[in-house]
Coordinates of C-alpha atoms in Angstrom, one line a residue:
X794 CA -14.7 -11.0 25.3
X795 CA -12.6 -14.0 24.1
X796 CA -10.5 -13.3 21.0
X797 CA -11.2 -15.3 17.8
X798 CA -7.4 -15.5 17.5
X799 CA -5.1 -17.1 20.0
X800 CA -1.6 -16.8 18.7
X801 CA -1.0 -13.4 17.2
X802 CA 2.3 -11.9 16.1
X803 CA 3.5 -8.5 15.4
X804 CA 5.5 -7.2 12.4
X805 CA 6.9 -3.6 12.8
X806 CA 9.7 -1.4 11.7
X807 CA 11.7 0.3 14.5
X808 CA 13.4 2.6 12.1
X809 CA 10.2 3.9 10.6
X810 CA 9.4 7.6 11.2
X811 CA 6.0 6.5 12.3
X812 CA 7.2 3.9 14.9
X813 CA 6.2 4.7 18.5
X814 CA 7.2 2.6 21.3
X815 CA 4.1 3.7 23.3
X816 CA 1.8 2.3 20.5
X817 CA 3.9 -0.9 20.3
X818 CA 3.3 -1.4 24.1
X819 CA -0.3 -0.6 23.5
X820 CA -0.6 -3.4 20.9
X821 CA 1.0 -5.9 23.1
X822 CA -1.3 -4.9 26.1
X823 CA -4.5 -5.2 24.0
X824 CA -3.6 -8.6 22.9
X825 CA -2.8 -9.7 26.6
X826 CA -6.0 -8.2 27.8
X827 CA -8.1 -10.1 25.2
X828 CA -6.4 -13.5 26.1
X829 CA -4.2 -13.7 23.0
X830 CA -0.8 -12.4 24.0
X831 CA 1.8 -11.9 21.1
X832 CA 3.7 -15.1 20.5
X833 CA 6.5 -13.4 18.5
X834 CA 7.6 -9.8 17.2
X835 CA 9.4 -9.5 13.9
X836 CA 11.1 -6.1 14.1
X837 CA 12.7 -4.7 10.8
X838 CA 15.2 -3.8 9.8
X839 CA 17.2 -6.1 11.9
X840 CA 14.6 -9.0 11.7
X841 CA 13.0 -10.7 8.8
X842 CA 9.4 -10.6 7.3
X843 CA 8.2 -14.1 8.2
X844 CA 7.4 -16.5 5.4
X845 CA 4.9 -19.3 5.3
X846 CA 7.2 -21.8 7.1
X847 CA 8.0 -19.4 10.0
X848 CA 4.4 -18.5 10.5
X849 CA 3.4 -22.3 10.4
X850 CA 6.4 -23.2 12.8
X851 CA 5.2 -20.8 15.4
X852 CA 1.4 -21.7 14.9
X853 CA 0.7 -18.0 14.3
X854 CA -2.9 -17.3 13.4
X855 CA -2.9 -13.6 13.1
X856 CA -0.1 -11.3 11.9
X857 CA -0.5 -7.8 12.9
X858 CA 1.4 -5.7 10.2
X859 CA 2.1 -2.3 11.7
X860 CA 4.2 -0.8 8.9
X861 CA 3.7 0.9 5.6
X862 CA 1.9 -0.3 2.4
X863 CA 5.1 -1.6 0.9
X864 CA 6.0 -3.9 3.9
X865 CA 2.4 -5.1 4.0
X866 CA 2.6 -6.1 0.4
X867 CA 5.8 -7.9 1.1
X868 CA 4.3 -9.7 4.1
X869 CA 1.3 -10.8 2.1
X870 CA 3.5 -12.0 -0.6
X871 CA 5.8 -14.0 1.6
X872 CA 2.7 -15.4 3.5
X873 CA 0.9 -16.6 0.4
X874 CA -0.8 -19.8 1.1
X875 CA -0.7 -19.5 4.9
X876 CA -4.0 -20.4 6.7
X877 CA -3.8 -17.4 9.0
X878 CA -4.9 -13.8 8.4
X879 CA -3.2 -10.4 8.1
X880 CA -4.3 -7.4 10.0
X881 CA -3.1 -4.3 8.2
X882 CA -2.4 -1.5 10.9
X883 CA -1.6 2.1 10.1
X884 CA 2.2 2.4 10.7
X885 CA 3.6 4.0 7.5
X886 CA 3.4 7.2 5.5
X887 CA 0.2 6.7 3.4
X888 CA -1.6 3.7 5.0
X889 CA -3.8 3.3 2.0
X890 CA -4.5 -0.4 2.6
X891 CA -5.3 -0.1 6.3
X892 CA -7.7 2.8 5.4
X893 CA -9.4 0.8 2.7
X894 CA -10.0 -2.1 5.2
X895 CA -10.6 -0.2 8.4
X896 CA -11.2 3.5 7.5
X897 CA -9.0 6.3 8.9
X898 CA -8.9 5.0 12.4
X899 CA -6.1 4.6 15.0
X900 CA -4.4 1.3 15.8
X901 CA -6.1 0.7 19.0
X902 CA -9.7 0.8 17.6
X903 CA -8.8 -1.5 14.7
X904 CA -7.0 -3.9 16.8
X905 CA -9.8 -4.0 19.4
X906 CA -12.4 -4.6 16.9
X907 CA -10.5 -7.5 15.4
X908 CA -9.7 -9.2 18.7
X909 CA -13.4 -8.9 19.7
X910 CA -14.5 -10.5 16.5
X911 CA -16.1 -7.3 15.0
X912 CA -14.5 -8.0 11.6
X913 CA -14.6 -9.7 8.5
X914 CA -12.1 -12.1 7.1
X915 CA -11.5 -12.8 3.3
X916 CA -9.0 -12.6 0.5
X917 CA -8.9 -9.1 -1.2
X918 CA -8.7 -8.3 -5.0
X919 CA -5.3 -7.5 -6.4
X920 CA -3.6 -6.2 -9.5
X921 CA -1.0 -8.7 -10.9
X922 CA 1.9 -7.9 -13.5
X923 CA 5.2 -9.1 -14.3
X924 CA 6.6 -6.3 -12.1
X925 CA 4.7 -7.6 -9.1
X926 CA 1.4 -7.6 -7.3
X927 CA -0.5 -4.6 -5.8
X928 CA -3.0 -4.9 -3.0
X929 CA -4.2 -1.3 -3.2
X930 CA -3.2 0.6 -6.2
X931 CA -0.6 0.7 -9.2
X932 CA 0.3 4.2 -10.5
X933 CA 1.8 3.9 -14.0
X934 CA 3.6 6.7 -15.9
X935 CA 6.0 9.5 -15.7
X936 CA 4.1 11.3 -13.0
X937 CA 5.3 8.7 -10.5
X938 CA 8.5 10.8 -10.3
X939 CA 6.5 12.8 -7.6
X940 CA 6.8 9.8 -5.3
X941 CA 10.6 10.5 -5.2
X942 CA 9.9 14.1 -4.4
X943 CA 7.6 13.0 -1.5
X944 CA 10.3 10.6 -0.4
X945 CA 12.9 13.3 -0.4
X946 CA 10.7 15.6 1.7
X947 CA 10.1 12.8 4.2
X948 CA 13.7 12.0 4.6
X949 CA 15.5 15.4 3.9
X950 CA 13.0 18.1 4.3
X951 CA 11.0 20.6 2.4
X952 CA 14.1 22.5 0.9
X953 CA 15.6 19.4 -0.7
X954 CA 12.2 18.3 -2.1
X955 CA 11.7 21.7 -3.6
X956 CA 15.0 21.3 -5.5
X957 CA 13.6 17.9 -6.9
X958 CA 10.1 19.2 -7.7
X959 CA 11.0 20.9 -11.0
X960 CA 12.3 17.7 -12.6
X961 CA 9.2 15.9 -11.5
X962 CA 7.0 18.5 -12.9
X963 CA 8.9 18.4 -16.2
X964 CA 8.5 14.6 -16.3
X965 CA 4.8 14.9 -15.7
X966 CA 4.2 17.5 -18.4
X967 CA 6.7 16.4 -21.2
X968 CA 7.7 12.7 -20.9
X969 CA 5.7 10.4 -23.1
X970 CA 2.5 9.3 -21.3
X971 CA 0.8 6.0 -20.9
X972 CA -2.4 4.9 -22.8
X973 CA -4.7 2.0 -23.0
X974 CA -4.6 1.0 -26.6
X975 CA -2.4 2.4 -29.4
X976 CA -4.8 5.2 -30.5
X977 CA -6.0 6.1 -27.1
X978 CA -5.3 9.3 -25.1
X979 CA -2.1 9.4 -23.3
X980 CA -2.0 10.4 -19.6
X981 CA 0.8 11.5 -17.3
X982 CA -0.3 8.5 -15.2
X983 CA -2.9 6.0 -15.0
X984 CA -4.0 4.8 -11.6
X985 CA -5.1 1.0 -11.5
X986 CA -7.3 0.0 -8.6
X987 CA -8.3 -3.6 -7.9
X988 CA -12.0 -4.0 -7.1
X989 CA -14.2 -7.3 -6.9
X990 CA -15.6 -6.5 -10.2
X991 CA -12.4 -5.8 -12.1
X992 CA -9.5 -3.4 -12.4
X993 CA -10.6 0.4 -12.5
X994 CA -8.2 2.5 -14.6
X995 CA -8.3 6.3 -14.1
X996 CA -6.1 8.8 -16.1
X997 CA -4.9 11.8 -14.2
X998 CA -5.7 15.1 -15.7
X999 CA -3.2 18.0 -16.2
X1000 CA -5.2 20.3 -18.5
X1001 CA -4.4 23.5 -16.6
X1002 CA -2.3 25.1 -13.9
X1003 CA -4.8 24.2 -11.2
X1004 CA -4.8 20.6 -12.2
X1005 CA -1.0 20.6 -12.0
X1006 CA -0.9 22.4 -8.6
X1007 CA -3.6 19.9 -7.2
X1008 CA -1.6 16.9 -8.3
X1009 CA 1.6 18.2 -6.7
X1010 CA -0.2 18.8 -3.5
X1011 CA -1.9 15.5 -3.7
X1012 CA 1.4 13.5 -4.1
X1013 CA 3.2 15.5 -1.5
X1014 CA 0.2 15.4 0.9
X1015 CA 0.2 11.6 0.9
X1016 CA -2.7 10.3 -1.4
X1017 CA -2.1 10.9 -5.2
X1018 CA -5.7 9.8 -5.8
X1019 CA -6.8 13.2 -4.5
X1020 CA -5.7 14.9 -7.7
X1021 CA -8.1 15.4 -10.8
X1022 CA -8.7 12.3 -12.9
X1023 CA -11.2 10.8 -15.2
X1024 CA -12.3 7.0 -15.7
X1025 CA -10.6 5.4 -18.6
X1026 CA -11.4 1.6 -18.5
X1027 CA -12.5 -1.3 -16.4
X1028 CA -12.0 -4.9 -16.8
X1029 CA -10.2 -8.1 -15.6
X1030 CA -7.2 -7.2 -17.9
X1031 CA -5.8 -3.7 -18.7
X1032 CA -2.9 -3.3 -21.0
X1033 CA -0.8 -0.1 -20.8
X1034 CA 1.4 1.2 -23.6
X1035 CA 4.0 4.0 -23.8
X1036 CA 6.9 5.2 -26.1
X1037 CA 9.2 4.6 -23.3
X1038 CA 9.5 2.0 -20.4
X1039 CA 6.6 2.6 -18.0
X1040 CA 7.5 3.8 -14.5
X1041 CA 5.4 2.3 -11.7
X1042 CA 4.5 2.7 -8.1
X1043 CA 3.2 -0.5 -6.6
X1044 CA 1.7 0.1 -3.1
X1045 CA 4.3 2.8 -2.5
X1046 CA 7.3 1.0 -4.0
X1047 CA 8.8 2.1 -7.3
X1048 CA 9.4 -0.2 -10.3
X1049 CA 9.6 -0.1 -14.0
X1050 CA 8.2 -2.3 -16.8
X1051 CA 8.5 -2.6 -20.5
X1052 CA 5.7 -1.4 -22.8
X1053 CA 3.3 -2.9 -23.4
X1054 CA 2.5 -4.0 -19.9
X1055 CA -0.4 -6.3 -18.9
X1056 CA -2.2 -5.9 -15.6
X1057 CA -4.7 -8.7 -14.6
X1058 CA -7.2 -8.9 -11.7
X1059 CA -6.1 -11.3 -9.1
X1060 CA -7.0 -12.4 -5.5
X1061 CA -4.7 -12.4 -2.5
X1062 CA -3.4 -15.8 -1.6
X1063 CA -3.8 -14.9 2.1
X1064 CA -6.8 -13.6 4.1
X1065 CA -7.0 -10.0 5.3
X1066 CA -9.1 -8.8 8.3
X1067 CA -11.4 -5.8 7.6
X1068 CA -13.3 -3.9 10.3
X1069 CA -15.0 -1.1 8.4

């Protein structure tokens, strides 16, 4: 079957713990067998994420982004306005955007579907704020400290992570939370998810030892959304407030913003490929 794309390129990170030369070779071979050999490979950390000018210069029509959510975010941001499409492949720790677009499937299945035209192409909803744009989720509040523990575990192992965990637990339980509106309930974190109908805001719950344990396991296990939560609000604009600067996690990358912070529903300025 002829591929709907003729000039794909690959973006990967050779220093990522998920990088596998065998999978990289498989990606290249699948493109060749579908009549669309890779025209370029942008390999981090030595190479650069291509911007619109570079994508246009090489006449690339599909960018295979085989990295984590943070790099996918950066690639989509730098590619804003490009007339090609991004295929997000699972190549990081969480792979939340890839799972949202393709389900929890291996690289080979996703890429084969895309190259055989069994896919949809469109922009995706985003969450936009002064701190950046999220393509999958924003987590706002002191509970984001668990992201640092997760990263410590990934890089240095469980023992080092266990040393950092008490501080994360103290932040989650005792630091000023975030709320929607001055008189609303405060939460250790609010999760903002872009949907076609608006931003969905869910507050995480820590009302007992069981909730706290489940949240710790959810963060360390990969998907913080697996912890107990409750719906708080939904709309095209969500304003969060706190008695201190608000810690954020944008698609896996950490940031901070002053309170109050406005988050607006947006649309990606580049198309994504979905196969699920």
